[in-house]
Amino acid sequence: TTLKKAEELQEKLSKLNVLSAPLSNTVAVKFARQAFYNGNPSYYSIPGSQELSLISRYLPKNNGFSDITSMYVDSLKRSFRISYSLKDLGTDSLQVLKDTIGSIVGEVFPAPRYKTYVTGGAILNLAGTNYLIKNLFVSLVFAIVIISIFIALMFSSRKMVFVALIPNLIPLLLTTALMGFLGIPIKISTILVFSIAFGISVDDTIHYLAKYRQELKETSWSISASVVLALREVGMSMIYTSIILFFGFSIFGLSQFGGTSALGILVSITLLMAMNTNLLLLPSLLLSLDRRVTTRAFKEPLLTIYDEEEDIDLNELKIQK
């Protein structure tokens, strides 16, 4: 009875064009029946219980047929498996196929009478990819929250958090769009791009905003003058740092391993876009939002940034022999 239900399942799954011919005990039993009747193709089917008992007398007990059938049934004769090969599908198509196969298996072998599992290398890869994508968003959100808290403490302004994050989130969105346009899939190597690029690019933002706050004190809260002076002071260092990082990560693009190559190219492109947004968009946001962002709370933040030129009294310095 179980063999016949397995045969019914295989017939239903055969309608899915992405699966190969099955390998299971049902196939072995049908071949045995056909061989018993001198290879007549019309006898390629599941034998009855009495017929199977008769055929089993002629089957070798060591090696051969018993070794083949033992590959698809456990030692307790309580579980068996049906093996298929699968076409190379994308993550979305594979998820749909898994759900379709699961519903078909549930119809033929209903629970709780039968316990069925859809497994294999492709399913494990799907589960791993889904897990990585989930953790990508969790880690990215966690990084954004931590950096937002740091910026809020550093500048004592909640509005400044949005100003700092926008120039760093736009490159990530552009990289995502580029991956979709070029057909680069989400996998272990490409998932790391977002966290690495975001962590590096936000460093330029904090560097610029820290210098901007210092210039506000020097220019008596002249926002336009502070933006320009801060850009002159740290702009070149941001450009040099980004160029070095760009060529540093671009070296990975020469790798013959696809994952490493994609990681290097995507990170370098993301950092290049982040440099442009930090040099162009960030000052523009500070100028356009004007006093609504640059509040008086800038004067006394929780984390104080010291300027060595102001805080060191040269008259107090002594040369010790």
mmCIF file of C-alpha atoms in Angstrom:
data_model
loop_
_atom_site.group_PDB
_atom_site.id
_atom_site.type_symbol
_atom_site.label_atom_id
_atom_site.label_comp_id
_atom_site.label_asym_id
_atom_site.label_seq_id
_atom_site.Cartn_x
_atom_site.Cartn_y
_atom_site.Cartn_z
ATOM 1 C CA THR A 1 0.000 0.000 0.000
ATOM 2 C CA THR A 2 2.794 2.410 0.849
ATOM 3 C CA LEU A 3 4.585 1.657 -2.417
ATOM 4 C CA LYS A 4 1.428 2.416 -4.360
ATOM 5 C CA LYS A 5 0.964 5.712 -2.532
ATOM 6 C CA ALA A 6 4.605 6.559 -3.277
ATOM 7 C CA GLU A 7 3.940 5.755 -6.927
ATOM 8 C CA GLU A 8 0.940 8.104 -6.853
ATOM 9 C CA LEU A 9 3.119 10.839 -5.400
ATOM 10 C CA GLN A 10 5.764 10.346 -8.077
ATOM 11 C CA GLU A 11 3.166 10.585 -10.827
ATOM 12 C CA LYS A 12 1.940 13.918 -9.452
ATOM 13 C CA LEU A 13 5.444 15.269 -9.038
ATOM 14 C CA SER A 14 6.334 14.203 -12.582
ATOM 15 C CA LYS A 15 4.063 17.005 -13.828
ATOM 16 C CA LEU A 16 6.558 19.522 -12.441
ATOM 17 C CA ASN A 17 8.962 20.165 -15.295
ATOM 18 C CA VAL A 18 11.854 21.186 -13.065
ATOM 19 C CA LEU A 19 12.323 17.731 -11.474
ATOM 20 C CA SER A 20 14.230 14.779 -12.881
ATOM 21 C CA ALA A 21 13.061 11.178 -12.931
ATOM 22 C CA PRO A 22 12.750 9.849 -9.350
ATOM 23 C CA LEU A 23 14.986 7.335 -7.603
ATOM 24 C CA SER A 24 13.250 5.248 -4.962
ATOM 25 C CA ASN A 25 12.285 1.707 -3.960
ATOM 26 C CA THR A 26 9.225 1.904 -6.186
ATOM 27 C CA VAL A 27 11.494 2.238 -9.220
ATOM 28 C CA ALA A 28 13.610 -0.719 -8.073
ATOM 29 C CA VAL A 29 10.534 -2.896 -7.466
ATOM 30 C CA LYS A 30 9.067 -2.040 -10.865
ATOM 31 C CA PHE A 31 12.362 -2.887 -12.566
ATOM 32 C CA ALA A 32 12.457 -6.184 -10.656
ATOM 33 C CA ARG A 33 8.953 -7.087 -11.866
ATOM 34 C CA GLN A 34 9.842 -6.202 -15.448
ATOM 35 C CA ALA A 35 13.010 -8.312 -15.242
ATOM 36 C CA PHE A 36 11.023 -11.228 -13.780
ATOM 37 C CA TYR A 37 8.858 -11.187 -16.901
ATOM 38 C CA ASN A 38 11.832 -11.243 -19.275
ATOM 39 C CA GLY A 39 12.056 -7.462 -19.601
ATOM 40 C CA ASN A 40 8.548 -6.938 -20.975
ATOM 41 C CA PRO A 41 7.873 -3.155 -20.688
ATOM 42 C CA SER A 42 4.180 -3.786 -20.003
ATOM 43 C CA TYR A 43 5.116 -5.304 -16.618
ATOM 44 C CA TYR A 44 6.909 -2.164 -15.435
ATOM 45 C CA SER A 45 4.569 -1.473 -12.513
ATOM 46 C CA ILE A 46 4.115 -2.116 -8.788
ATOM 47 C CA PRO A 47 3.514 -5.856 -8.171
ATOM 48 C CA GLY A 48 0.894 -7.192 -5.779
ATOM 49 C CA SER A 49 1.875 -8.592 -2.391
ATOM 50 C CA GLN A 50 1.808 -12.237 -3.512
ATOM 51 C CA GLU A 51 3.622 -11.442 -6.731
ATOM 52 C CA LEU A 52 6.237 -9.455 -4.819
ATOM 53 C CA SER A 53 6.797 -12.407 -2.491
ATOM 54 C CA LEU A 54 7.384 -14.644 -5.508
ATOM 55 C CA ILE A 55 9.756 -12.209 -7.185
ATOM 56 C CA SER A 56 11.760 -11.689 -3.995
ATOM 57 C CA ARG A 57 12.858 -15.344 -4.045
ATOM 58 C CA TYR A 58 14.892 -14.697 -7.179
ATOM 59 C CA LEU A 59 16.540 -11.523 -5.916
ATOM 60 C CA PRO A 60 20.137 -11.746 -4.642
ATOM 61 C CA LYS A 61 20.390 -11.469 -0.875
ATOM 62 C CA ASN A 62 23.921 -10.071 -0.820
ATOM 63 C CA ASN A 63 24.989 -7.024 -2.802
ATOM 64 C CA GLY A 64 23.045 -6.091 -5.916
ATOM 65 C CA PHE A 65 19.363 -5.403 -5.358
ATOM 66 C CA SER A 66 19.445 -5.375 -1.543
ATOM 67 C CA ASP A 67 22.192 -2.727 -1.562
ATOM 68 C CA ILE A 68 20.204 -0.533 -3.923
ATOM 69 C CA THR A 69 16.977 -0.720 -1.912
ATOM 70 C CA SER A 70 18.792 -0.118 1.392
ATOM 71 C CA MET A 71 19.826 3.311 0.092
ATOM 72 C CA TYR A 72 16.213 4.467 0.106
ATOM 73 C CA VAL A 73 14.828 2.839 3.269
ATOM 74 C CA ASP A 74 16.067 2.907 6.851
ATOM 75 C CA SER A 75 17.202 -0.146 8.790
ATOM 76 C CA LEU A 76 13.926 -0.292 10.767
ATOM 77 C CA LYS A 77 11.837 -0.293 7.575
ATOM 78 C CA ARG A 78 9.813 2.618 8.914
ATOM 79 C CA SER A 79 11.011 5.426 6.638
ATOM 80 C CA PHE A 80 11.887 5.704 2.990
ATOM 81 C CA ARG A 81 12.878 8.506 0.678
ATOM 82 C CA ILE A 82 12.285 9.557 -2.889
ATOM 83 C CA SER A 83 15.237 11.337 -4.474
ATOM 84 C CA TYR A 84 15.068 13.909 -7.282
ATOM 85 C CA SER A 85 17.530 16.104 -9.085
ATOM 86 C CA LEU A 86 16.527 19.718 -9.507
ATOM 87 C CA LYS A 87 17.157 22.455 -12.029
ATOM 88 C CA ASP A 88 19.181 25.468 -10.943
ATOM 89 C CA LEU A 89 16.475 27.864 -9.757
ATOM 90 C CA GLY A 90 16.474 31.237 -8.073
ATOM 91 C CA THR A 91 15.572 31.720 -4.422
ATOM 92 C CA ASP A 92 12.030 32.914 -5.131
ATOM 93 C CA SER A 93 11.286 30.097 -7.605
ATOM 94 C CA LEU A 94 12.766 27.522 -5.241
ATOM 95 C CA GLN A 95 10.556 28.742 -2.388
ATOM 96 C CA VAL A 96 7.448 28.420 -4.593
ATOM 97 C CA LEU A 97 8.527 24.934 -5.693
ATOM 98 C CA LYS A 98 9.111 23.854 -2.088
ATOM 99 C CA ASP A 99 5.635 25.002 -1.095
ATOM 100 C CA THR A 100 4.100 23.245 -4.118
ATOM 101 C CA ILE A 101 5.885 19.967 -3.384
ATOM 102 C CA GLY A 102 4.904 20.214 0.278
ATOM 103 C CA SER A 103 1.216 20.587 -0.587
ATOM 104 C CA ILE A 104 1.316 17.632 -3.013
ATOM 105 C CA VAL A 105 3.089 15.422 -0.468
ATOM 106 C CA GLY A 106 0.515 16.428 2.163
ATOM 107 C CA GLU A 107 -2.326 15.336 -0.106
ATOM 108 C CA VAL A 108 -0.888 11.880 -0.769
ATOM 109 C CA PHE A 109 0.549 11.299 2.716
ATOM 110 C CA PRO A 110 -1.757 13.270 5.048
ATOM 111 C CA ALA A 111 -0.725 14.129 8.570
ATOM 112 C CA PRO A 112 -0.751 12.948 11.317
ATOM 113 C CA ARG A 113 -0.762 9.440 9.935
ATOM 114 C CA TYR A 114 2.403 10.095 7.948
ATOM 115 C CA LYS A 115 5.378 12.282 8.756
ATOM 116 C CA THR A 116 6.870 13.759 5.609
ATOM 117 C CA TYR A 117 9.803 16.109 5.011
ATOM 118 C CA VAL A 118 10.983 18.022 1.960
ATOM 119 C CA THR A 119 14.753 18.226 2.265
ATOM 120 C CA GLY A 120 17.958 18.102 0.271
ATOM 121 C CA GLY A 121 20.847 20.340 -0.666
ATOM 122 C CA ALA A 122 18.679 22.877 -2.488
ATOM 123 C CA ILE A 123 16.286 23.196 0.480
ATOM 124 C CA LEU A 124 19.170 23.632 2.920
ATOM 125 C CA ASN A 125 20.643 26.306 0.657
ATOM 126 C CA LEU A 126 17.245 28.057 0.553
ATOM 127 C CA ALA A 127 16.962 27.986 4.338
ATOM 128 C CA GLY A 128 20.502 29.302 4.696
ATOM 129 C CA THR A 129 19.872 32.128 2.233
ATOM 130 C CA ASN A 130 16.656 33.155 3.991
ATOM 131 C CA TYR A 131 18.484 33.094 7.314
ATOM 132 C CA LEU A 132 21.283 35.280 5.957
ATOM 133 C CA ILE A 133 18.868 37.777 4.412
ATOM 134 C CA LYS A 134 16.974 38.025 7.689
ATOM 135 C CA ASN A 135 20.179 38.601 9.621
ATOM 136 C CA LEU A 136 21.297 41.147 7.027
ATOM 137 C CA PHE A 137 18.365 43.389 7.866
ATOM 138 C CA VAL A 138 18.723 42.729 11.598
ATOM 139 C CA SER A 139 22.422 43.641 11.608
ATOM 140 C CA LEU A 140 21.854 46.664 9.385
ATOM 141 C CA VAL A 141 19.037 47.956 11.583
ATOM 142 C CA PHE A 142 21.164 47.315 14.665
ATOM 143 C CA ALA A 143 24.055 49.282 13.147
ATOM 144 C CA ILE A 144 21.758 52.160 12.208
ATOM 145 C CA VAL A 145 20.290 52.287 15.717
ATOM 146 C CA ILE A 146 23.698 52.260 17.423
ATOM 147 C CA ILE A 147 25.094 54.951 15.117
ATOM 148 C CA SER A 148 21.933 57.031 15.541
ATOM 149 C CA ILE A 149 22.272 56.903 19.323
ATOM 150 C CA PHE A 150 25.917 57.920 19.065
ATOM 151 C CA ILE A 151 25.129 60.875 16.796
ATOM 152 C CA ALA A 152 22.248 61.962 19.037
ATOM 153 C CA LEU A 153 24.547 61.935 22.076
ATOM 154 C CA MET A 154 27.338 63.605 20.166
ATOM 155 C CA PHE A 155 25.283 66.524 18.849
ATOM 156 C CA SER A 156 22.327 66.599 21.274
ATOM 157 C CA SER A 157 19.948 66.867 18.317
ATOM 158 C CA ARG A 158 17.481 64.250 17.094
ATOM 159 C CA LYS A 159 17.087 66.031 13.771
ATOM 160 C CA MET A 160 20.802 65.723 13.131
ATOM 161 C CA VAL A 161 20.405 61.948 13.203
ATOM 162 C CA PHE A 162 18.299 62.034 10.033
ATOM 163 C CA VAL A 163 20.738 64.424 8.371
ATOM 164 C CA ALA A 164 23.610 62.028 9.118
ATOM 165 C CA LEU A 165 21.821 58.864 8.013
ATOM 166 C CA ILE A 166 20.344 60.048 4.712
ATOM 167 C CA PRO A 167 23.717 60.441 2.888
ATOM 168 C CA ASN A 168 24.728 56.944 4.026
ATOM 169 C CA LEU A 169 21.469 55.120 3.270
ATOM 170 C CA ILE A 170 21.148 56.453 -0.289
ATOM 171 C CA PRO A 171 24.347 54.633 -1.487
ATOM 172 C CA LEU A 172 22.988 51.378 -0.035
ATOM 173 C CA LEU A 173 19.727 51.823 -1.938
ATOM 174 C CA LEU A 174 21.622 52.599 -5.157
ATOM 175 C CA THR A 175 23.791 49.502 -4.652
ATOM 176 C CA THR A 176 20.680 47.380 -4.165
ATOM 177 C CA ALA A 177 19.221 48.783 -7.378
ATOM 178 C CA LEU A 178 22.504 48.102 -9.188
ATOM 179 C CA MET A 179 22.505 44.490 -7.999
ATOM 180 C CA GLY A 180 18.971 44.036 -9.281
ATOM 181 C CA PHE A 181 19.806 45.651 -12.627
ATOM 182 C CA LEU A 182 22.922 43.514 -13.154
ATOM 183 C CA GLY A 183 21.251 40.353 -11.834
ATOM 184 C CA ILE A 184 23.674 39.907 -8.916
ATOM 185 C CA PRO A 185 21.986 37.557 -6.410
ATOM 186 C CA ILE A 186 21.825 37.946 -2.646
ATOM 187 C CA LYS A 187 24.292 35.455 -1.163
ATOM 188 C CA ILE A 188 26.845 35.221 1.631
ATOM 189 C CA SER A 189 29.431 37.449 -0.056
ATOM 190 C CA THR A 190 27.085 40.140 -1.385
ATOM 191 C CA ILE A 191 25.143 40.361 1.876
ATOM 192 C CA LEU A 192 28.291 41.615 3.639
ATOM 193 C CA VAL A 193 28.485 44.614 1.301
ATOM 194 C CA PHE A 194 25.853 46.664 3.102
ATOM 195 C CA SER A 195 27.205 46.365 6.641
ATOM 196 C CA ILE A 196 30.818 46.969 5.575
ATOM 197 C CA ALA A 197 30.029 49.960 3.354
ATOM 198 C CA PHE A 198 27.661 51.551 5.863
ATOM 199 C CA GLY A 199 30.133 51.262 8.714
ATOM 200 C CA ILE A 200 32.949 52.830 6.681
ATOM 201 C CA SER A 201 30.953 55.609 5.005
ATOM 202 C CA VAL A 202 29.331 56.838 8.225
ATOM 203 C CA ASP A 203 32.836 57.553 9.534
ATOM 204 C CA ASP A 204 33.189 60.391 6.994
ATOM 205 C CA THR A 205 29.822 61.764 8.072
ATOM 206 C CA ILE A 206 30.771 61.889 11.748
ATOM 207 C CA HIS A 207 34.143 63.394 10.850
ATOM 208 C CA TYR A 208 32.492 66.172 8.856
ATOM 209 C CA LEU A 209 29.761 66.900 11.414
ATOM 210 C CA ALA A 210 32.284 67.027 14.257
ATOM 211 C CA LYS A 211 34.322 69.628 12.384
ATOM 212 C CA TYR A 212 31.119 71.472 11.466
ATOM 213 C CA ARG A 213 30.180 71.819 15.133
ATOM 214 C CA GLN A 214 33.616 73.170 15.955
ATOM 215 C CA GLU A 215 33.361 75.754 13.186
ATOM 216 C CA LEU A 216 29.969 76.901 14.479
ATOM 217 C CA LYS A 217 31.639 78.188 17.629
ATOM 218 C CA GLU A 218 34.383 79.919 15.648
ATOM 219 C CA THR A 219 31.969 81.648 13.245
ATOM 220 C CA SER A 220 29.434 82.722 15.904
ATOM 221 C CA TRP A 221 26.830 80.278 14.615
ATOM 222 C CA SER A 222 27.080 81.192 10.961
ATOM 223 C CA ILE A 223 25.791 78.016 9.319
ATOM 224 C CA SER A 224 26.840 78.791 5.747
ATOM 225 C CA ALA A 225 30.359 79.762 6.804
ATOM 226 C CA SER A 226 30.661 76.689 9.041
ATOM 227 C CA VAL A 227 29.600 74.359 6.235
ATOM 228 C CA VAL A 228 32.191 75.800 3.864
ATOM 229 C CA LEU A 229 35.002 75.849 6.422
ATOM 230 C CA ALA A 230 34.278 72.289 7.553
ATOM 231 C CA LEU A 231 34.266 71.153 3.931
ATOM 232 C CA ARG A 232 37.625 72.825 3.327
ATOM 233 C CA GLU A 233 39.124 71.270 6.433
ATOM 234 C CA VAL A 234 37.990 67.665 6.070
ATOM 235 C CA GLY A 235 36.886 67.453 2.431
ATOM 236 C CA MET A 236 40.275 66.484 1.029
ATOM 237 C CA SER A 237 40.871 63.905 3.757
ATOM 238 C CA MET A 238 37.460 62.356 2.996
ATOM 239 C CA ILE A 239 38.335 62.206 -0.699
ATOM 240 C CA TYR A 240 41.765 60.675 -0.105
ATOM 241 C CA THR A 241 40.376 58.103 2.327
ATOM 242 C CA SER A 242 37.557 57.119 -0.029
ATOM 243 C CA ILE A 243 39.903 56.806 -3.010
ATOM 244 C CA ILE A 244 42.279 54.575 -1.037
ATOM 245 C CA LEU A 245 39.395 52.395 0.140
ATOM 246 C CA PHE A 246 37.965 52.306 -3.380
ATOM 247 C CA PHE A 247 41.148 50.920 -4.911
ATOM 248 C CA GLY A 248 41.760 48.717 -1.879
ATOM 249 C CA PHE A 249 38.430 46.926 -2.252
ATOM 250 C CA SER A 250 38.651 46.997 -6.056
ATOM 251 C CA ILE A 251 41.596 44.588 -5.846
ATOM 252 C CA PHE A 252 39.122 41.888 -4.771
ATOM 253 C CA GLY A 253 37.392 42.365 -8.125
ATOM 254 C CA LEU A 254 40.357 40.634 -9.790
ATOM 255 C CA SER A 255 39.667 37.440 -7.870
ATOM 256 C CA GLN A 256 38.491 34.474 -9.899
ATOM 257 C CA PHE A 257 36.148 33.472 -7.077
ATOM 258 C CA GLY A 258 32.801 35.052 -7.910
ATOM 259 C CA GLY A 259 31.796 35.840 -4.336
ATOM 260 C CA THR A 260 35.016 37.671 -3.511
ATOM 261 C CA SER A 261 34.943 39.539 -6.823
ATOM 262 C CA ALA A 262 31.342 40.709 -6.302
ATOM 263 C CA LEU A 263 32.113 41.763 -2.727
ATOM 264 C CA GLY A 264 35.081 43.910 -3.743
ATOM 265 C CA ILE A 265 33.357 45.588 -6.672
ATOM 266 C CA LEU A 266 30.116 46.345 -4.820
ATOM 267 C CA VAL A 267 31.843 47.687 -1.694
ATOM 268 C CA SER A 268 34.134 49.946 -3.732
ATOM 269 C CA ILE A 269 31.214 51.319 -5.766
ATOM 270 C CA THR A 270 29.151 51.889 -2.611
ATOM 271 C CA LEU A 271 32.005 53.751 -0.914
ATOM 272 C CA LEU A 272 32.495 55.921 -3.993
ATOM 273 C CA MET A 273 28.807 56.863 -3.985
ATOM 274 C CA ALA A 274 28.933 57.482 -0.225
ATOM 275 C CA MET A 275 31.844 59.884 -0.718
ATOM 276 C CA ASN A 276 29.794 61.920 -3.199
ATOM 277 C CA THR A 277 26.731 62.029 -0.957
ATOM 278 C CA ASN A 278 28.814 63.076 2.065
ATOM 279 C CA LEU A 279 30.577 65.814 0.098
ATOM 280 C CA LEU A 280 27.530 67.104 -1.776
ATOM 281 C CA LEU A 281 24.315 66.026 -0.115
ATOM 282 C CA LEU A 282 25.346 66.389 3.528
ATOM 283 C CA PRO A 283 26.416 70.069 3.260
ATOM 284 C CA SER A 284 23.316 70.771 1.158
ATOM 285 C CA LEU A 285 21.087 69.324 3.864
ATOM 286 C CA LEU A 286 22.777 71.411 6.522
ATOM 287 C CA LEU A 287 22.300 74.557 4.447
ATOM 288 C CA SER A 288 18.723 73.830 3.417
ATOM 289 C CA LEU A 289 17.483 72.806 6.856
ATOM 290 C CA ASP A 290 19.302 75.767 8.387
ATOM 291 C CA ARG A 291 18.321 76.582 12.009
ATOM 292 C CA ARG A 292 15.763 73.801 12.224
ATOM 293 C CA VAL A 293 18.611 71.318 12.523
ATOM 294 C CA THR A 294 21.424 73.367 14.023
ATOM 295 C CA THR A 295 19.918 74.095 17.436
ATOM 296 C CA ARG A 296 21.513 75.748 20.440
ATOM 297 C CA ALA A 297 21.930 72.302 21.970
ATOM 298 C CA PHE A 298 25.022 72.015 19.798
ATOM 299 C CA LYS A 299 26.889 74.145 22.300
ATOM 300 C CA GLU A 300 26.911 71.650 25.131
ATOM 301 C CA PRO A 301 26.483 68.055 23.910
ATOM 302 C CA LEU A 302 26.861 65.017 26.124
ATOM 303 C CA LEU A 303 30.087 64.024 24.350
ATOM 304 C CA THR A 304 32.496 66.948 24.143
ATOM 305 C CA ILE A 305 34.823 67.268 21.160
ATOM 306 C CA TYR A 306 38.050 69.006 22.038
ATOM 307 C CA ASP A 307 40.043 71.198 19.712
ATOM 308 C CA GLU A 308 43.725 70.893 20.577
ATOM 309 C CA GLU A 309 44.441 74.367 19.248
ATOM 310 C CA GLU A 310 41.977 75.907 21.726
ATOM 311 C CA ASP A 311 42.389 73.697 24.782
ATOM 312 C CA ILE A 312 46.177 73.756 25.108
ATOM 313 C CA ASP A 313 47.690 76.861 26.712
ATOM 314 C CA LEU A 314 51.070 77.273 25.105
ATOM 315 C CA ASN A 315 52.314 79.385 28.044
ATOM 316 C CA GLU A 316 51.870 76.448 30.388
ATOM 317 C CA LEU A 317 54.025 74.131 28.317
ATOM 318 C CA LYS A 318 57.460 73.508 29.820
ATOM 319 C CA ILE A 319 60.523 71.802 28.424
ATOM 320 C CA GLN A 320 61.931 69.288 30.862
ATOM 321 C CA LYS A 321 65.578 68.421 30.729
#
